[in-house]
Coordinates of C-alpha atoms and ligand atoms in Angstrom, one line a residue:
M1 CA -0.1 0.2 0.4
D2 CA 1.5 3.7 -0.3
D3 CA 0.9 5.7 2.8
T4 CA -2.0 7.4 1.4
Q5 CA -4.5 4.6 1.0
T6 CA -7.2 3.7 2.8
F7 CA -9.7 0.7 3.9
D8 CA -13.6 0.1 4.0
V9 CA -13.7 -2.6 6.9
A10 CA -16.2 -5.0 8.0
V11 CA -16.5 -5.9 11.3
V12 CA -18.9 -9.0 12.1
G13 CA -19.8 -9.8 15.6
A14 CA -19.5 -5.7 16.5
T15 CA -21.5 -6.2 20.1
G16 CA -19.5 -9.2 20.8
A17 CA -16.7 -9.5 23.2
V18 CA -14.1 -10.1 20.7
G19 CA -16.0 -6.8 17.9
E20 CA -16.2 -4.5 21.0
V21 CA -12.2 -4.5 21.4
I22 CA -11.8 -4.7 17.3
I23 CA -13.3 -1.4 16.9
P24 CA -11.1 0.8 19.7
L25 CA -8.6 -0.8 18.3
L26 CA -8.6 -0.2 15.1
Q27 CA -9.3 3.6 16.0
E28 CA -6.3 3.8 18.6
R29 CA -3.6 2.0 16.4
G30 CA -4.3 4.3 13.2
F31 CA -5.3 1.5 11.1
P32 CA -6.1 3.3 7.4
L33 CA -9.6 3.4 7.6
A34 CA -11.7 5.3 4.8
R35 CA -15.0 3.6 6.4
L36 CA -16.3 1.5 9.1
Y37 CA -19.2 -0.7 9.0
P38 CA -20.0 -2.3 12.8
L39 CA -22.8 -5.7 11.7
A40 CA -23.9 -7.7 13.9
S41 CA -27.5 -10.6 13.7
D42 CA -30.9 -8.6 13.1
R43 CA -31.2 -8.6 17.4
S44 CA -28.8 -5.7 17.4
V45 CA -29.7 -3.4 14.2
G46 CA -30.1 0.3 15.6
N47 CA -27.6 -0.4 18.5
R48 CA -25.0 1.8 18.0
V49 CA -21.1 2.1 18.8
L50 CA -18.4 4.6 19.4
F51 CA -15.9 5.3 16.3
S52 CA -13.4 8.6 16.4
G53 CA -16.4 10.4 18.5
K54 CA -19.1 9.7 16.2
Y55 CA -21.1 6.6 16.8
L56 CA -22.0 4.5 14.0
S57 CA -25.2 1.6 13.8
V58 CA -25.3 -1.5 14.1
G59 CA -25.9 -3.0 10.6
D60 CA -27.4 -6.8 9.3
T61 CA -24.7 -9.0 8.3
A62 CA -27.3 -10.8 6.2
S63 CA -28.4 -7.8 4.1
F64 CA -25.3 -6.7 4.4
D65 CA -23.6 -5.8 0.6
F66 CA -19.6 -7.3 0.9
S67 CA -18.3 -5.7 -2.1
Q68 CA -18.2 -2.3 -0.2
V69 CA -15.3 -3.3 1.8
Q70 CA -11.8 -4.9 1.1
I71 CA -11.6 -6.3 4.1
V72 CA -13.9 -8.3 7.0
L73 CA -13.5 -9.4 10.8
L74 CA -14.9 -12.0 11.6
A75 CA -15.9 -12.0 15.0
A76 CA -18.6 -14.2 15.6
G77 CA -18.0 -17.8 16.0
A78 CA -17.5 -20.4 13.9
E79 CA -20.9 -21.3 13.1
V80 CA -21.2 -17.1 11.0
A81 CA -17.6 -17.6 9.7
A82 CA -18.5 -20.5 7.8
H83 CA -21.8 -19.0 6.2
Y84 CA -20.3 -15.4 5.6
A85 CA -16.4 -16.0 5.1
P86 CA -17.6 -17.3 1.3
L87 CA -19.9 -14.6 0.8
A88 CA -16.9 -12.1 1.6
V89 CA -14.2 -13.7 -0.5
E90 CA -17.2 -14.2 -3.5
A91 CA -17.2 -10.2 -3.1
G92 CA -14.2 -10.1 -3.5
C93 CA -12.8 -9.6 0.3
V94 CA -9.9 -10.6 2.1
V95 CA -11.2 -12.4 5.2
I96 CA -9.5 -12.2 8.9
D97 CA -11.7 -14.8 11.1
S98 CA -11.3 -15.0 15.2
S99 CA -13.3 -18.6 15.2
A100 CA -11.7 -22.0 15.0
C101 CA -13.9 -22.2 11.6
F102 CA -10.7 -22.0 8.9
R103 CA -8.2 -22.4 11.7
G104 CA -6.8 -26.7 10.1
D105 CA -7.5 -25.7 6.9
D106 CA -4.2 -26.4 4.7
D107 CA -4.9 -23.4 2.8
V108 CA -5.6 -21.0 5.0
P109 CA -3.0 -19.2 6.9
L110 CA -3.0 -19.3 11.2
V111 CA -0.9 -16.6 12.2
V112 CA 0.3 -14.8 15.8
P113 CA 2.2 -11.9 13.7
E114 CA 5.3 -11.9 16.5
V115 CA 5.8 -15.7 15.6
N116 CA 4.7 -16.5 11.9
A117 CA 4.1 -13.3 10.1
T118 CA 5.1 -13.7 6.6
D119 CA 2.7 -16.6 6.2
V120 CA -0.3 -13.8 6.1
G121 CA 1.3 -13.7 2.3
Y122 CA -0.4 -17.0 1.8
F123 CA -3.8 -15.4 2.1
S124 CA -4.1 -15.4 -1.3
D125 CA -5.5 -18.9 -2.0
R126 CA -8.3 -18.5 -0.1
R127 CA -8.6 -15.1 0.6
I128 CA -8.6 -16.2 4.0
I129 CA -6.9 -15.5 7.5
A130 CA -7.5 -17.7 10.6
S131 CA -5.9 -16.3 14.0
P132 CA -5.8 -19.2 16.6
N133 CA -7.0 -19.7 19.8
A134 CA -6.2 -17.0 22.9
V135 CA -4.2 -19.6 25.1
T136 CA -2.2 -20.9 21.8
I137 CA -1.2 -17.1 21.4
A138 CA -0.2 -16.6 24.3
M139 CA 2.1 -19.6 24.7
L140 CA 3.6 -18.9 20.7
V141 CA 4.6 -15.8 22.0
A142 CA 6.2 -16.9 25.3
L143 CA 7.8 -19.7 23.9
K144 CA 9.1 -17.7 20.9
P145 CA 12.0 -16.7 21.8
I146 CA 13.6 -20.1 23.3
I147 CA 11.9 -22.1 20.3
D148 CA 14.6 -19.5 18.3
A149 CA 16.9 -19.6 21.1
V150 CA 17.3 -23.4 21.8
G151 CA 14.6 -24.9 20.2
I152 CA 11.8 -27.2 21.8
E153 CA 11.5 -30.7 22.2
R154 CA 7.9 -31.0 24.3
I155 CA 5.4 -28.3 26.0
N156 CA 3.4 -29.2 29.5
V157 CA 0.9 -27.1 29.4
A158 CA -1.8 -26.0 32.3
T159 CA -4.2 -23.6 31.2
Y160 CA -6.7 -21.3 33.5
Q161 CA -9.0 -19.6 31.1
A162 CA -11.2 -16.7 31.7
V163 CA -15.2 -17.1 30.9
S164 CA -15.5 -14.3 28.1
G165 CA -13.7 -16.7 26.3
S166 CA -16.4 -18.3 25.5
G167 CA -18.3 -14.5 24.1
Q168 CA -20.5 -12.5 26.8
A169 CA -23.5 -15.1 27.4
A170 CA -20.4 -16.6 29.7
V171 CA -19.7 -13.6 31.2
K172 CA -23.2 -12.6 32.4
T173 CA -23.6 -16.0 33.7
L174 CA -20.3 -16.0 35.5
A175 CA -21.6 -12.3 37.2
G176 CA -25.3 -14.0 37.8
Q177 CA -24.4 -17.2 39.5
T178 CA -21.7 -14.8 41.9
V179 CA -24.6 -12.8 42.7
S180 CA -27.0 -15.5 43.3
L181 CA -24.8 -17.3 45.4
L182 CA -23.4 -14.5 47.6
N183 CA -26.8 -13.5 48.2
M184 CA -27.9 -17.3 49.2
R185 CA -29.9 -18.4 46.0
A186 CA -28.7 -21.9 44.1
V187 CA -27.8 -21.3 40.9
E188 CA -29.5 -22.7 38.4
T189 CA -27.9 -24.6 34.9
A190 CA -28.5 -26.5 31.9
S191 CA -28.2 -30.3 32.7
H192 CA -24.7 -30.8 31.3
D193 CA -23.3 -27.4 33.0
K194 CA -21.7 -27.2 35.9
Q195 CA -21.8 -23.9 38.3
I196 CA -18.4 -21.9 36.8
A197 CA -18.7 -19.3 40.1
F198 CA -16.2 -20.6 42.9
N199 CA -15.4 -23.0 41.0
V200 CA -12.5 -24.8 39.2
L201 CA -13.9 -27.2 35.6
A202 CA -11.3 -29.4 33.9
Q203 CA -13.5 -29.4 30.9
I204 CA -13.6 -27.0 28.1
G205 CA -15.9 -28.1 25.0
G206 CA -16.3 -31.7 23.5
V207 CA -14.1 -34.6 25.0
L208 CA -12.3 -36.3 21.6
D209 CA -11.8 -40.3 21.2
N210 CA -8.2 -39.8 22.6
G211 CA -9.4 -38.6 25.8
Y212 CA -8.4 -34.6 25.4
T213 CA -11.1 -32.1 25.1
R214 CA -11.1 -30.4 21.0
E215 CA -9.4 -26.6 23.1
E216 CA -6.6 -28.9 24.4
M217 CA -6.3 -31.0 20.3
E218 CA -6.7 -27.1 19.3
M219 CA -3.5 -25.9 21.3
V220 CA -1.4 -28.9 19.5
W221 CA -2.5 -28.6 15.9
E222 CA -2.5 -25.1 15.7
S223 CA 0.9 -24.6 17.2
Q224 CA 2.5 -27.0 15.1
K225 CA 0.9 -25.3 12.1
V226 CA 2.0 -21.5 13.5
L227 CA 5.2 -23.3 14.5
G228 CA 5.3 -25.2 11.2
D229 CA 6.6 -28.0 13.5
R230 CA 4.9 -30.9 13.3
G231 CA 7.5 -32.7 15.3
I232 CA 6.7 -30.6 18.7
V233 CA 5.0 -32.6 21.1
I234 CA 2.6 -30.7 23.3
N235 CA 0.2 -31.9 26.2
P236 CA -2.3 -29.5 27.1
T237 CA -4.5 -29.6 30.3
A238 CA -7.3 -26.7 29.4
V239 CA -9.3 -25.8 32.4
R240 CA -12.1 -22.8 32.6
V241 CA -11.9 -21.1 36.1
P242 CA -14.3 -18.3 37.2
V243 CA -12.5 -15.0 36.0
F244 CA -13.7 -12.9 33.8
F245 CA -10.8 -11.6 31.7
G246 CA -7.6 -12.8 30.8
N247 CA -6.2 -16.3 30.3
S248 CA -3.1 -17.6 32.2
L249 CA -0.8 -20.6 31.5
A250 CA 1.8 -23.8 33.0
L251 CA 4.1 -23.8 31.0
H252 CA 6.3 -26.5 31.7
I253 CA 8.9 -27.0 28.7
E254 CA 11.7 -29.4 27.3
T255 CA 14.5 -27.5 25.5
K256 CA 16.8 -29.3 23.0
Q257 CA 19.7 -27.5 24.4
K258 CA 19.5 -26.7 27.6
V259 CA 18.5 -23.1 28.9
T260 CA 19.2 -21.6 32.2
A261 CA 16.6 -19.5 33.8
E262 CA 18.9 -16.4 33.6
Q263 CA 19.6 -16.5 29.5
A264 CA 15.2 -17.5 29.3
R265 CA 14.7 -14.2 30.9
K266 CA 17.6 -12.6 29.0
L267 CA 15.6 -13.9 25.8
L268 CA 12.3 -12.9 27.0
K269 CA 13.3 -9.6 28.0
Q270 CA 14.0 -8.5 23.9
A271 CA 10.7 -10.7 22.8
A272 CA 8.7 -8.5 20.6
G273 CA 5.2 -8.2 22.4
V274 CA 6.4 -10.2 25.5
E275 CA 6.6 -8.2 29.2
L276 CA 9.1 -10.2 31.3
L277 CA 8.3 -9.2 35.1
D278 CA 11.3 -9.8 37.6
E279 CA 12.4 -12.8 39.7
V280 CA 10.1 -12.6 42.4
E281 CA 7.2 -11.6 40.8
Y282 CA 4.6 -12.4 38.6
P283 CA 2.0 -11.5 36.8
S284 CA -1.6 -12.1 37.0
A285 CA -4.8 -12.6 35.1
V286 CA -6.8 -8.9 36.4
S287 CA -3.7 -7.0 38.0
E288 CA -1.7 -7.4 34.2
A289 CA -2.8 -8.9 31.4
A290 CA -6.9 -7.7 31.5
G291 CA -6.7 -4.1 29.1
D292 CA -3.4 -4.6 28.1
D293 CA -1.7 -4.9 24.9
A294 CA 1.2 -7.9 25.7
V295 CA 1.6 -11.5 27.0
F296 CA 3.4 -11.2 30.3
V297 CA 6.0 -13.8 31.7
G298 CA 7.0 -14.6 35.3
R299 CA 8.1 -17.2 37.4
V300 CA 11.1 -18.3 35.2
R301 CA 12.9 -21.2 36.4
E302 CA 14.7 -24.2 35.8
D303 CA 12.8 -27.3 36.2
I304 CA 14.2 -29.3 39.1
S305 CA 13.3 -32.7 38.1
H306 CA 14.5 -32.7 34.4
P307 CA 17.9 -31.6 33.5
Q308 CA 16.7 -29.9 30.0
G309 CA 13.4 -28.7 31.7
L310 CA 12.1 -24.9 32.1
D311 CA 9.3 -23.3 34.1
M312 CA 7.3 -20.5 33.8
W313 CA 3.4 -18.7 34.2
V314 CA 1.9 -16.8 31.2
V315 CA -0.6 -14.3 31.6
A316 CA -2.4 -12.6 28.2
D317 CA -6.3 -10.9 27.9
N318 CA -7.8 -13.6 25.7
V319 CA -10.0 -11.2 23.7
R320 CA -7.6 -9.1 23.4
K321 CA -3.8 -10.3 22.2
G322 CA -6.2 -13.8 22.4
A323 CA -8.5 -12.7 19.4
A324 CA -9.2 -8.8 18.7
L325 CA -5.8 -7.5 18.9
N326 CA -4.3 -10.7 17.3
S327 CA -7.2 -10.0 14.4
V328 CA -6.1 -6.6 13.9
Q329 CA -2.0 -7.3 14.0
I330 CA -3.1 -9.4 11.3
A331 CA -5.0 -6.9 9.4
E332 CA -1.9 -4.4 9.2
I333 CA 0.3 -6.3 8.2
L334 CA -2.1 -7.2 5.1
V335 CA -2.4 -3.5 4.0
K336 CA 1.3 -2.5 5.2
D337 CA 2.5 -5.8 2.6
Y338 CA 0.6 -7.4 0.4
L339 CA -2.7 -4.9 -0.6
Ligands
LIG401 P1 -25.7 -10.1 18.6 O1 -24.9 -9.3 19.2 O2 -26.5 -8.9 17.7 O3 -25.9 -11.6 18.8 P2 -20.5 -13.5 21.6 O4 -18.9 -13.7 20.9 O5 -19.9 -12.0 23.0 O6 -20.8 -14.1 22.1 O7 -20.5 -12.1 20.8 C1 -21.1 -12.9 19.4 C2 -21.7 -11.9 18.3 O8 -21.6 -11.9 16.6 C3 -22.2 -10.7 18.6 O9 -22.0 -9.4 18.2 C4 -23.8 -11.2 17.8 O10 -24.2 -10.3 17.4 C5 -22.9 -11.8 16.1 N1 -23.4 -12.7 16.2 C6 -24.4 -13.6 16.2 N2 -25.1 -14.5 15.6 C7 -25.0 -13.7 14.4 C8 -25.3 -13.6 13.2 N3 -26.5 -14.8 12.3 N4 -24.8 -13.2 12.0 C9 -24.2 -12.2 12.6 N5 -23.9 -11.7 13.4 C10 -24.1 -12.5 14.8

């Protein structure tokens, strides 16, 4: 693009957890926008969103003419993506999707800008680019400097994931259950759901034949794809915790060559997108991650049970860096280098 070029952009899911963050990010980061079209379902028609000091009306995606825009940011879940991405591509757009819909497709690049920015260039096959799962993004941003320096053989990871990862309805559920319980009222849940308030749930998504959940296997498949390394082995446990915003990860890695905690800290300090807290401090989802762009790392230490083991604690805003910001960063690379 030349410096004066601007782009028309539609955000599908503008009223949702991720879309509500994408829109202010486009403004804050000075995205070269001509016109912005916030879109959602027919339920939201008539709602307004604030952009650059002006209110924009939310449009109905079903009746939107996608030929009016060059870029579509999809933030409305996999089903909506499966329906609208082909229509937008047909109308000539490039689609950036934050759902799981296209992440596994071989002809769709899956991008974490700090890790594999140049893969954006492969968008031209399908004109769709996918953004990974929030926990995959946080993990790979934190591990990239270690992978580049010494290589990683194996990753053991346990996640502690915020409810906003399943959208605004889940945020309301946690708030509602918390209020009910503090007022001595019983919590009602659907038959297959467990109470999330004041609880910890060791299952996110359905369980697959190998006993892992889909959320866990997404971390494996997506990491291998983003890193371009089908040989890296990953053993994840994904857990939902009663936190509104911010995912936490306990990472235990085995490196190909020994790296000391001090060397790892040095690498992390210089890494793109990473904020390292020093030896005695540790970041938390609410105090550091929520509302911030960075992936925070702390508790870096050598594993006493393995000669090439390294442990660290990682937190990131699941809605911001885990979805909205990652999509906007992809869009920035797309317009700067490829459109
Ligand atoms: P709406 O608010 O009109 O339902 P979240 O991830 O927080 O659950 O948000 C989902 C987002 O996806 C919302 O903006 C929601 O709009 C939007 N959405 C849901 N279903 C559709 C649909 N069929 N067409 C377009 N947007 C949809």
